[in-house]
Amino acid sequence: MRAGLTARGEDPGVVDQILALDARRRQAVTERDRLRARHKEVSRQMGQALARAHQEPSASLQAEALREEARALSQRIADLEQEARRLEAEMEGLLLTVPNLPRPDVPVGPDASGNRIVRTWGEPKAFPFSPLPHWELGERLGILDMERGASLAGSRFYVLKGLGARLQRALISWFLDVHTREHGYTEVYLPYLVRSTVLVGAGVLPKFGDNLYRDAEEDLWLIPTAEVPLTSLFRDEILPPGSLPRYYVAHTPCFRREKAAAGRDVRGIKRVHQFEKVECYKFCEPSASDQELERLVADVEDLLQRLGLAYRVVLLCTGDMGFQSAKTYDLEVWAPGSGEWLEVSSCSTCADFQARRANIRYRPAEGARPEYVHTLNGSGLALPRTIAAILENYQQEDGAVAVPEPLRPYMGVARIEPAQ
RNA sequence: GGAGGGAUCGCAUAGUGGUCUAGUGCGGGCGCCUGCUAAGCGCUUGGGGGCCCAAAAGGCCCCUCACGGGUUCGAAUCCCGUUCCCUCCGCCA
């Protein structure tokens, strides 16, 4: 565990703090339980003494003595109880700040420079002209309006119009159709506002609250990803034998304040405060999670291949992984107009990290002890960046954008023509 | 938004301050009985934590009657708060 934290660039000293707190907590609990057992016995005797008291005068004296002893015990128990709770809360608070431990095959590295490109698919498209970035294409086609988005809600908000809005809807429908009909996922519709405990379960709180929008009056938070409510679908449940793996897919909006990224990626729709995403999520047995992650990545790659978008699969190193992740693959699509690889999906296994926080267990067999499930999540896919990639990759010399084959039934057109 | 009612073991229910361990029925498990099946009989029953044990098995103890507080020597039971569910009224896409 210390090694895992060091690999992530975290201070392993927290482990010793936690262990020390736990030792003190256990000591308090043991003593408290011993006194409680005694207290129960005394109370029971007093009940009997009181029952006899109207016949034997001596019994009521006896009851008085017992009452005194019980009172003293009760006070000591309350003190120990408070001590145990304080230690437990302190330990819990520390535990919640500890990130997930990387799987053994995750490369160790300080930041994105340590990531490893696992494979690439397709060739970055060559253009006989100079390809435009999506924000210029979008404005010229009359399907993307950054200014009106800003006038409604500020920077990093945007408006999609006409075939732009329809393109987004087509992608969402097609993603959901492929995942449900061909990849075995069950579609779910989820709350976009959740309680803080749900954010804690997913590993977003307590550490990353400043990236979230929140209704303080109701203590409800806008979800930054569907992963958050999906994680807590079975919070505090024990899934019966034979119910794993379970695959879910959900389309939701995602809300992120992007405070930490102020000033970065300000052009276009690469980084925005509100965007749509289709999210794949799996619950599985621990022994299956490594294969399930590979299959999850394959399910998402399937979409990119059918869209004809060149992409690369990047295995994130320890220094670049998310807090809750044990192993993450990013899928990046080449965007010729912007001249960069756009992260359109991030597929992770959280192993039992989220399951512990949200208390999601399963019973391996009838009568067996419950164990924590493993959870996996992956975008399939994030909409704005996918739209950007499609616009930039499918732009034509005449200014139009071709519609990728799989989307034509959903779009009803084969081309998005420039606005007149 | 207003007025009520409710939450007890997997399910259904009993339980208005102590009667040692939350009762009963159903369901589940194990066993007995039994040509087969059914019925019957007996035993059993979830989760969390701590201690003993090298570990496993096992044993002992504590907690858990929606959740959190309070009253009390003692709370499923009384009081307060929260959550969720139900009924009625109002409003509403």
CSV table of N, CA and C in Angstrom, one decimal, chain A residues 263-388:
chain,number,residue,atom,x,y,z
A,263,GLY,N,-8.5,29.3,-18.2
A,263,GLY,CA,-7.6,29.8,-19.1
A,263,GLY,C,-7.1,28.8,-20.1
A,264,ARG,N,-7.3,27.5,-19.8
A,264,ARG,CA,-6.9,26.4,-20.7
A,264,ARG,C,-8.0,26.0,-21.6
A,265,ASP,N,-7.7,25.7,-22.9
A,265,ASP,CA,-8.7,25.1,-23.8
A,265,ASP,C,-9.9,26.0,-23.9
A,266,VAL,N,-9.7,27.3,-24.1
A,266,VAL,CA,-10.8,28.2,-24.1
A,266,VAL,C,-11.5,28.3,-25.5
A,267,ARG,N,-10.9,27.8,-26.6
A,267,ARG,CA,-11.5,27.8,-27.9
A,267,ARG,C,-12.4,26.6,-28.1
A,268,GLY,N,-13.6,26.8,-28.7
A,268,GLY,CA,-14.4,25.7,-29.1
A,268,GLY,C,-15.1,25.0,-27.9
A,269,ILE,N,-15.4,23.7,-28.2
A,269,ILE,CA,-16.2,23.0,-27.2
A,269,ILE,C,-15.4,21.8,-26.6
A,270,LYS,N,-14.1,22.0,-26.5
A,270,LYS,CA,-13.3,20.9,-25.9
A,270,LYS,C,-13.5,20.8,-24.4
A,271,ARG,N,-13.6,22.0,-23.8
A,271,ARG,CA,-13.7,22.0,-22.3
A,271,ARG,C,-14.8,23.0,-22.0
A,272,VAL,N,-16.0,22.4,-21.5
A,272,VAL,CA,-17.1,23.3,-21.3
A,272,VAL,C,-17.7,22.9,-19.9
A,273,HIS,N,-18.6,23.7,-19.5
A,273,HIS,CA,-19.2,23.5,-18.1
A,273,HIS,C,-20.4,22.5,-18.1
A,274,GLN,N,-21.0,22.4,-19.3
A,274,GLN,CA,-22.1,21.5,-19.4
A,274,GLN,C,-22.0,20.7,-20.7
A,275,PHE,N,-22.0,19.4,-20.6
A,275,PHE,CA,-21.9,18.6,-21.9
A,275,PHE,C,-22.7,17.3,-21.7
A,276,GLU,N,-23.0,16.7,-22.8
A,276,GLU,CA,-23.7,15.4,-22.8
A,276,GLU,C,-22.7,14.3,-22.9
A,277,LYS,N,-23.0,13.1,-22.2
A,277,LYS,CA,-22.1,12.0,-22.3
A,277,LYS,C,-22.9,10.7,-22.2
A,278,VAL,N,-22.5,9.7,-23.0
A,278,VAL,CA,-23.0,8.4,-22.8
A,278,VAL,C,-22.0,7.6,-22.0
A,279,GLU,N,-22.4,7.0,-20.9
A,279,GLU,CA,-21.4,6.4,-20.0
A,279,GLU,C,-21.7,4.9,-19.8
A,280,CYS,N,-20.7,4.1,-20.0
A,280,CYS,CA,-20.8,2.6,-19.7
A,280,CYS,C,-20.3,2.3,-18.3
A,281,TYR,N,-21.0,1.4,-17.7
A,281,TYR,CA,-20.6,1.1,-16.3
A,281,TYR,C,-20.8,-0.4,-16.0
A,282,LYS,N,-19.9,-1.0,-15.3
A,282,LYS,CA,-19.9,-2.4,-15.1
A,282,LYS,C,-19.7,-2.7,-13.6
A,283,PHE,N,-20.5,-3.7,-13.1
A,283,PHE,CA,-20.3,-4.2,-11.8
A,283,PHE,C,-19.8,-5.7,-12.0
A,284,CYS,N,-18.7,-6.1,-11.5
A,284,CYS,CA,-18.3,-7.5,-11.7
A,284,CYS,C,-17.6,-8.1,-10.5
A,285,GLU,N,-17.3,-9.4,-10.6
A,285,GLU,CA,-16.5,-10.0,-9.6
A,285,GLU,C,-15.0,-9.6,-9.7
A,286,PRO,N,-14.3,-9.6,-8.6
A,286,PRO,CA,-12.9,-9.1,-8.6
A,286,PRO,C,-12.1,-9.9,-9.6
A,287,SER,N,-12.3,-11.2,-9.7
A,287,SER,CA,-11.4,-12.0,-10.6
A,287,SER,C,-11.7,-11.6,-12.1
A,288,ALA,N,-12.8,-11.0,-12.4
A,288,ALA,CA,-13.1,-10.7,-13.8
A,288,ALA,C,-12.7,-9.3,-14.2
A,289,SER,N,-12.3,-8.4,-13.3
A,289,SER,CA,-12.3,-7.0,-13.6
A,289,SER,C,-11.3,-6.6,-14.7
A,290,ASP,N,-10.1,-7.4,-14.7
A,290,ASP,CA,-9.1,-7.0,-15.7
A,290,ASP,C,-9.6,-7.3,-17.1
A,291,GLN,N,-10.2,-8.4,-17.3
A,291,GLN,CA,-10.8,-8.7,-18.6
A,291,GLN,C,-11.9,-7.8,-19.0
A,292,GLU,N,-12.7,-7.5,-17.9
A,292,GLU,CA,-13.8,-6.6,-18.2
A,292,GLU,C,-13.4,-5.2,-18.6
A,293,LEU,N,-12.3,-4.8,-18.1
A,293,LEU,CA,-11.8,-3.5,-18.5
A,293,LEU,C,-11.4,-3.5,-20.0
A,294,GLU,N,-10.7,-4.6,-20.4
A,294,GLU,CA,-10.3,-4.7,-21.8
A,294,GLU,C,-11.6,-4.8,-22.7
A,295,ARG,N,-12.6,-5.5,-22.3
A,295,ARG,CA,-13.8,-5.6,-23.1
A,295,ARG,C,-14.5,-4.2,-23.2
A,296,LEU,N,-14.5,-3.5,-22.1
A,296,LEU,CA,-15.1,-2.2,-22.0
A,296,LEU,C,-14.4,-1.2,-23.1
A,297,VAL,N,-13.1,-1.3,-23.1
A,297,VAL,CA,-12.3,-0.4,-24.0
A,297,VAL,C,-12.7,-0.9,-25.4
A,298,ALA,N,-12.8,-2.2,-25.7
A,298,ALA,CA,-13.2,-2.7,-27.0
A,298,ALA,C,-14.5,-2.2,-27.4
A,299,ASP,N,-15.5,-2.2,-26.4
A,299,ASP,CA,-16.8,-1.7,-26.8
A,299,ASP,C,-16.8,-0.2,-27.2
A,300,VAL,N,-16.0,0.5,-26.6
A,300,VAL,CA,-15.9,2.0,-27.0
A,300,VAL,C,-15.1,2.1,-28.3
A,301,GLU,N,-14.1,1.3,-28.5
A,301,GLU,CA,-13.3,1.4,-29.7
A,301,GLU,C,-14.2,1.0,-30.9
A,302,ASP,N,-15.1,0.1,-30.7
A,302,ASP,CA,-16.0,-0.3,-31.7
A,302,ASP,C,-16.8,0.9,-32.3
A,303,LEU,N,-17.2,1.8,-31.4
A,303,LEU,CA,-17.9,3.1,-31.9
A,303,LEU,C,-16.9,3.9,-32.8
A,304,LEU,N,-15.7,4.1,-32.3
A,304,LEU,CA,-14.8,5.0,-33.0
A,304,LEU,C,-14.4,4.4,-34.4
A,305,GLN,N,-14.3,3.1,-34.4
A,305,GLN,CA,-14.0,2.4,-35.7
A,305,GLN,C,-15.1,2.6,-36.7
A,306,ARG,N,-16.3,2.4,-36.2
A,306,ARG,CA,-17.5,2.5,-37.1
A,306,ARG,C,-17.7,3.9,-37.5
A,307,LEU,N,-17.2,4.9,-36.7
A,307,LEU,CA,-17.3,6.3,-37.1
A,307,LEU,C,-16.1,6.6,-38.1
A,308,GLY,N,-15.2,5.7,-38.2
A,308,GLY,CA,-14.0,6.0,-39.1
A,308,GLY,C,-13.1,7.1,-38.5
A,309,LEU,N,-13.0,7.2,-37.2
A,309,LEU,CA,-12.1,8.2,-36.6
A,309,LEU,C,-10.8,7.5,-36.2
A,310,ALA,N,-9.7,8.0,-36.6
A,310,ALA,CA,-8.4,7.5,-36.2
A,310,ALA,C,-8.2,7.9,-34.7
A,311,TYR,N,-7.7,6.9,-33.9
A,311,TYR,CA,-7.6,7.1,-32.5
A,311,TYR,C,-6.4,6.3,-32.0
A,312,ARG,N,-6.0,6.7,-30.7
A,312,ARG,CA,-5.0,5.9,-30.1
A,312,ARG,C,-5.5,5.6,-28.6
A,313,VAL,N,-5.0,4.5,-28.1
A,313,VAL,CA,-5.3,4.0,-26.8
A,313,VAL,C,-4.1,4.3,-25.9
A,314,VAL,N,-4.4,5.1,-24.9
A,314,VAL,CA,-3.3,5.5,-24.0
A,314,VAL,C,-3.5,4.9,-22.6
A,315,LEU,N,-2.5,4.2,-22.1
A,315,LEU,CA,-2.5,3.7,-20.7
A,315,LEU,C,-1.9,4.7,-19.8
A,316,LEU,N,-2.7,5.3,-18.9
A,316,LEU,CA,-2.3,6.4,-18.1
A,316,LEU,C,-1.3,5.8,-17.0
A,317,CYS,N,-0.3,6.6,-16.7
A,317,CYS,CA,0.7,6.3,-15.7
A,317,CYS,C,0.1,6.7,-14.3
A,318,THR,N,0.8,6.2,-13.3
A,318,THR,CA,0.4,6.5,-11.9
A,318,THR,C,0.1,7.9,-11.6
A,319,GLY,N,0.9,8.8,-12.2
A,319,GLY,CA,0.8,10.2,-11.8
A,319,GLY,C,-0.3,11.0,-12.6
A,320,ASP,N,-0.9,10.3,-13.6
A,320,ASP,CA,-1.9,11.0,-14.4
A,320,ASP,C,-3.3,10.4,-14.2
A,321,MET,N,-3.4,9.3,-13.4
A,321,MET,CA,-4.7,8.7,-13.2
A,321,MET,C,-5.6,9.5,-12.3
A,322,GLY,N,-6.9,9.3,-12.4
A,322,GLY,CA,-7.9,9.9,-11.5
A,322,GLY,C,-7.8,9.3,-10.1
A,323,PHE,N,-8.2,10.0,-9.2
A,323,PHE,CA,-8.2,9.7,-7.7
A,323,PHE,C,-8.8,8.3,-7.5
A,324,GLN,N,-9.9,8.0,-8.1
A,324,GLN,CA,-10.6,6.7,-7.8
A,324,GLN,C,-10.2,5.6,-8.6
A,325,SER,N,-9.3,5.8,-9.6
A,325,SER,CA,-9.0,4.8,-10.6
A,325,SER,C,-7.8,3.9,-10.1
A,326,ALA,N,-7.9,2.6,-10.5
A,326,ALA,CA,-6.8,1.7,-10.3
A,326,ALA,C,-6.0,1.5,-11.6
A,327,LYS,N,-6.7,1.7,-12.7
A,327,LYS,CA,-6.1,1.6,-14.0
A,327,LYS,C,-7.0,2.3,-15.1
A,328,THR,N,-6.4,3.1,-15.9
A,328,THR,CA,-7.2,3.9,-16.8
A,328,THR,C,-6.6,3.9,-18.2
A,329,TYR,N,-7.5,3.6,-19.2
A,329,TYR,CA,-7.1,3.8,-20.6
A,329,TYR,C,-7.9,5.1,-21.1
A,330,ASP,N,-7.1,6.0,-21.7
A,330,ASP,CA,-7.8,7.1,-22.4
A,330,ASP,C,-7.9,6.8,-23.9
A,331,LEU,N,-9.0,7.1,-24.5
A,331,LEU,CA,-9.1,7.0,-26.0
A,331,LEU,C,-9.1,8.4,-26.6
A,332,GLU,N,-8.1,8.6,-27.4
A,332,GLU,CA,-7.9,9.9,-28.0
A,332,GLU,C,-8.0,9.9,-29.5
A,333,VAL,N,-8.9,10.8,-30.0
A,333,VAL,CA,-9.1,10.9,-31.5
A,333,VAL,C,-8.3,12.0,-32.1
A,334,TRP,N,-7.8,11.8,-33.2
A,334,TRP,CA,-7.1,12.9,-33.9
A,334,TRP,C,-8.0,13.9,-34.5
A,335,ALA,N,-7.8,15.2,-34.1
A,335,ALA,CA,-8.6,16.3,-34.6
A,335,ALA,C,-7.7,17.1,-35.5
A,336,PRO,N,-7.8,17.0,-36.8
A,336,PRO,CA,-6.9,17.6,-37.7
A,336,PRO,C,-7.0,19.1,-37.7
A,337,GLY,N,-8.2,19.7,-37.5
A,337,GLY,CA,-8.3,21.1,-37.5
A,337,GLY,C,-7.7,21.8,-36.3
A,338,SER,N,-7.9,21.2,-35.1
A,338,SER,CA,-7.3,21.7,-33.9
A,338,SER,C,-5.8,21.3,-33.8
A,339,GLY,N,-5.5,20.2,-34.5
A,339,GLY,CA,-4.1,19.7,-34.5
A,339,GLY,C,-3.7,19.1,-33.2
A,340,GLU,N,-4.7,18.3,-32.6
A,340,GLU,CA,-4.3,17.6,-31.4
A,340,GLU,C,-5.2,16.4,-31.2
A,341,TRP,N,-4.7,15.5,-30.3
A,341,TRP,CA,-5.5,14.3,-30.0
A,341,TRP,C,-6.5,14.7,-28.9
A,342,LEU,N,-7.8,14.4,-29.2
A,342,LEU,CA,-8.8,14.8,-28.2
A,342,LEU,C,-9.3,13.6,-27.4
A,343,GLU,N,-9.3,13.7,-26.1
A,343,GLU,CA,-9.7,12.6,-25.2
A,343,GLU,C,-11.2,12.5,-25.3
A,344,VAL,N,-11.7,11.5,-26.0
A,344,VAL,CA,-13.2,11.4,-26.1
A,344,VAL,C,-13.7,10.3,-25.1
A,345,SER,N,-12.8,9.5,-24.5
A,345,SER,CA,-13.3,8.5,-23.6
A,345,SER,C,-12.2,8.2,-22.6
A,346,SER,N,-12.6,7.9,-21.4
A,346,SER,CA,-11.6,7.5,-20.3
A,346,SER,C,-12.3,6.2,-19.7
A,347,CYS,N,-11.6,5.1,-19.8
A,347,CYS,CA,-12.1,3.8,-19.3
A,347,CYS,C,-11.3,3.4,-18.1
A,348,SER,N,-11.9,3.2,-17.0
A,348,SER,CA,-11.2,2.8,-15.8
A,348,SER,C,-11.8,1.7,-15.1
A,349,THR,N,-10.9,0.9,-14.4
A,349,THR,CA,-11.4,0.1,-13.3
A,349,THR,C,-11.1,0.7,-12.0
A,350,CYS,N,-12.0,0.8,-11.1
A,350,CYS,CA,-11.8,1.3,-9.8
A,350,CYS,C,-11.6,0.2,-8.8
A,351,ALA,N,-11.5,-1.1,-9.3
A,351,ALA,CA,-11.4,-2.2,-8.5
A,351,ALA,C,-12.5,-2.2,-7.4
A,352,ASP,N,-12.1,-2.3,-6.1
A,352,ASP,CA,-13.1,-2.3,-5.1
A,352,ASP,C,-13.2,-1.0,-4.4
A,353,PHE,N,-12.5,0.0,-4.9
A,353,PHE,CA,-12.4,1.4,-4.3
A,353,PHE,C,-13.8,2.0,-4.1
A,354,GLN,N,-14.6,2.1,-5.2
A,354,GLN,CA,-15.9,2.7,-5.0
A,354,GLN,C,-16.9,1.8,-4.3
A,355,ALA,N,-16.7,0.5,-4.5
A,355,ALA,CA,-17.5,-0.5,-3.8
A,355,ALA,C,-17.4,-0.4,-2.3
A,356,ARG,N,-16.2,-0.1,-1.8
A,356,ARG,CA,-16.0,0.0,-0.4
A,356,ARG,C,-16.7,1.3,0.1
A,357,ARG,N,-16.5,2.4,-0.7
A,357,ARG,CA,-17.1,3.7,-0.2
A,357,ARG,C,-18.6,3.6,-0.3
A,358,ALA,N,-19.1,3.0,-1.3
A,358,ALA,CA,-20.6,3.0,-1.4
A,358,ALA,C,-21.2,1.7,-0.8
A,359,ASN,N,-20.3,0.8,-0.3
A,359,ASN,CA,-20.8,-0.4,0.3
A,359,ASN,C,-21.6,-1.3,-0.6
A,360,ILE,N,-21.0,-1.7,-1.7
A,360,ILE,CA,-21.7,-2.5,-2.7
A,360,ILE,C,-21.0,-3.9,-2.7
A,361,ARG,N,-21.8,-4.9,-2.3
A,361,ARG,CA,-21.2,-6.2,-2.2
A,361,ARG,C,-22.0,-7.2,-3.0
A,362,TYR,N,-21.5,-8.4,-3.1
A,362,TYR,CA,-22.2,-9.5,-3.8
A,362,TYR,C,-21.9,-10.8,-3.0
A,363,ARG,N,-22.7,-11.7,-3.2
A,363,ARG,CA,-22.5,-13.0,-2.5
A,363,ARG,C,-22.0,-14.0,-3.6
A,364,PRO,N,-20.8,-14.5,-3.4
A,364,PRO,CA,-20.2,-15.3,-4.4
A,364,PRO,C,-21.0,-16.6,-4.6
A,365,ALA,N,-21.6,-17.1,-3.6
A,365,ALA,CA,-22.4,-18.4,-3.7
A,365,ALA,C,-23.4,-18.3,-2.6
A,366,GLU,N,-24.4,-19.1,-2.7
A,366,GLU,CA,-25.4,-19.2,-1.7
A,366,GLU,C,-24.8,-19.5,-0.3
A,367,GLY,N,-25.1,-18.7,0.7
A,367,GLY,CA,-24.6,-18.9,2.0
A,367,GLY,C,-23.1,-18.4,2.3
A,368,ALA,N,-22.5,-17.9,1.2
A,368,ALA,CA,-21.1,-17.5,1.4
A,368,ALA,C,-21.1,-16.0,1.9
A,369,ARG,N,-19.9,-15.6,2.4
A,369,ARG,CA,-19.8,-14.3,3.0
A,369,ARG,C,-19.8,-13.3,1.8
A,370,PRO,N,-20.4,-12.1,2.1
A,370,PRO,CA,-20.4,-11.1,1.0
A,370,PRO,C,-19.0,-10.5,0.8
A,371,GLU,N,-18.8,-10.2,-0.5
A,371,GLU,CA,-17.5,-9.5,-0.8
A,371,GLU,C,-17.8,-8.3,-1.6
A,372,TYR,N,-16.8,-7.3,-1.7
A,372,TYR,CA,-17.0,-6.1,-2.4
A,372,TYR,C,-16.9,-6.4,-3.9
A,373,VAL,N,-17.8,-5.8,-4.7
A,373,VAL,CA,-17.7,-6.0,-6.2
A,373,VAL,C,-16.6,-5.1,-6.7
A,374,HIS,N,-16.3,-5.2,-8.0
A,374,HIS,CA,-15.4,-4.3,-8.7
A,374,HIS,C,-16.3,-3.4,-9.6
A,375,THR,N,-15.9,-2.2,-9.7
A,375,THR,CA,-16.7,-1.3,-10.6
A,375,THR,C,-15.8,-0.8,-11.7
A,376,LEU,N,-16.4,-0.6,-12.9
A,376,LEU,CA,-15.6,-0.1,-14.0
A,376,LEU,C,-16.5,1.0,-14.7
A,377,ASN,N,-15.8,2.0,-15.3
A,377,ASN,CA,-16.6,2.9,-16.0
A,377,ASN,C,-15.8,3.4,-17.2
A,378,GLY,N,-16.6,3.8,-18.3
A,378,GLY,CA,-16.0,4.3,-19.5
A,378,GLY,C,-16.9,5.1,-20.3
A,379,SER,N,-16.4,6.3,-20.8
A,379,SER,CA,-17.3,7.1,-21.6
A,379,SER,C,-17.5,6.4,-22.9
A,380,GLY,N,-18.7,6.4,-23.4
A,380,GLY,CA,-18.9,5.8,-24.7
A,380,GLY,C,-20.0,6.5,-25.5
A,381,LEU,N,-19.8,7.7,-25.8
A,381,LEU,CA,-18.6,8.6,-25.7
A,381,LEU,C,-19.1,9.9,-25.2
A,382,ALA,N,-18.1,10.8,-25.0
A,382,ALA,CA,-18.4,12.2,-24.6
A,382,ALA,C,-18.7,13.0,-25.8
A,383,LEU,N,-19.8,13.8,-25.8
A,383,LEU,CA,-20.3,14.3,-27.0
A,383,LEU,C,-19.6,15.5,-27.6
A,384,PRO,N,-19.3,16.5,-26.9
A,384,PRO,CA,-18.7,17.7,-27.6
A,384,PRO,C,-17.4,17.3,-28.3
A,385,ARG,N,-16.5,16.6,-27.7
A,385,ARG,CA,-15.3,16.3,-28.4
A,385,ARG,C,-15.5,15.3,-29.6
A,386,THR,N,-16.5,14.5,-29.4
A,386,THR,CA,-16.8,13.6,-30.6
A,386,THR,C,-17.3,14.4,-31.7
A,387,ILE,N,-18.2,15.3,-31.4
A,387,ILE,CA,-18.7,16.2,-32.5
A,387,ILE,C,-17.6,17.0,-33.1
A,388,ALA,N,-16.7,17.5,-32.3
A,388,ALA,CA,-15.6,18.3,-32.8
A,388,ALA,C,-14.7,17.4,-33.7
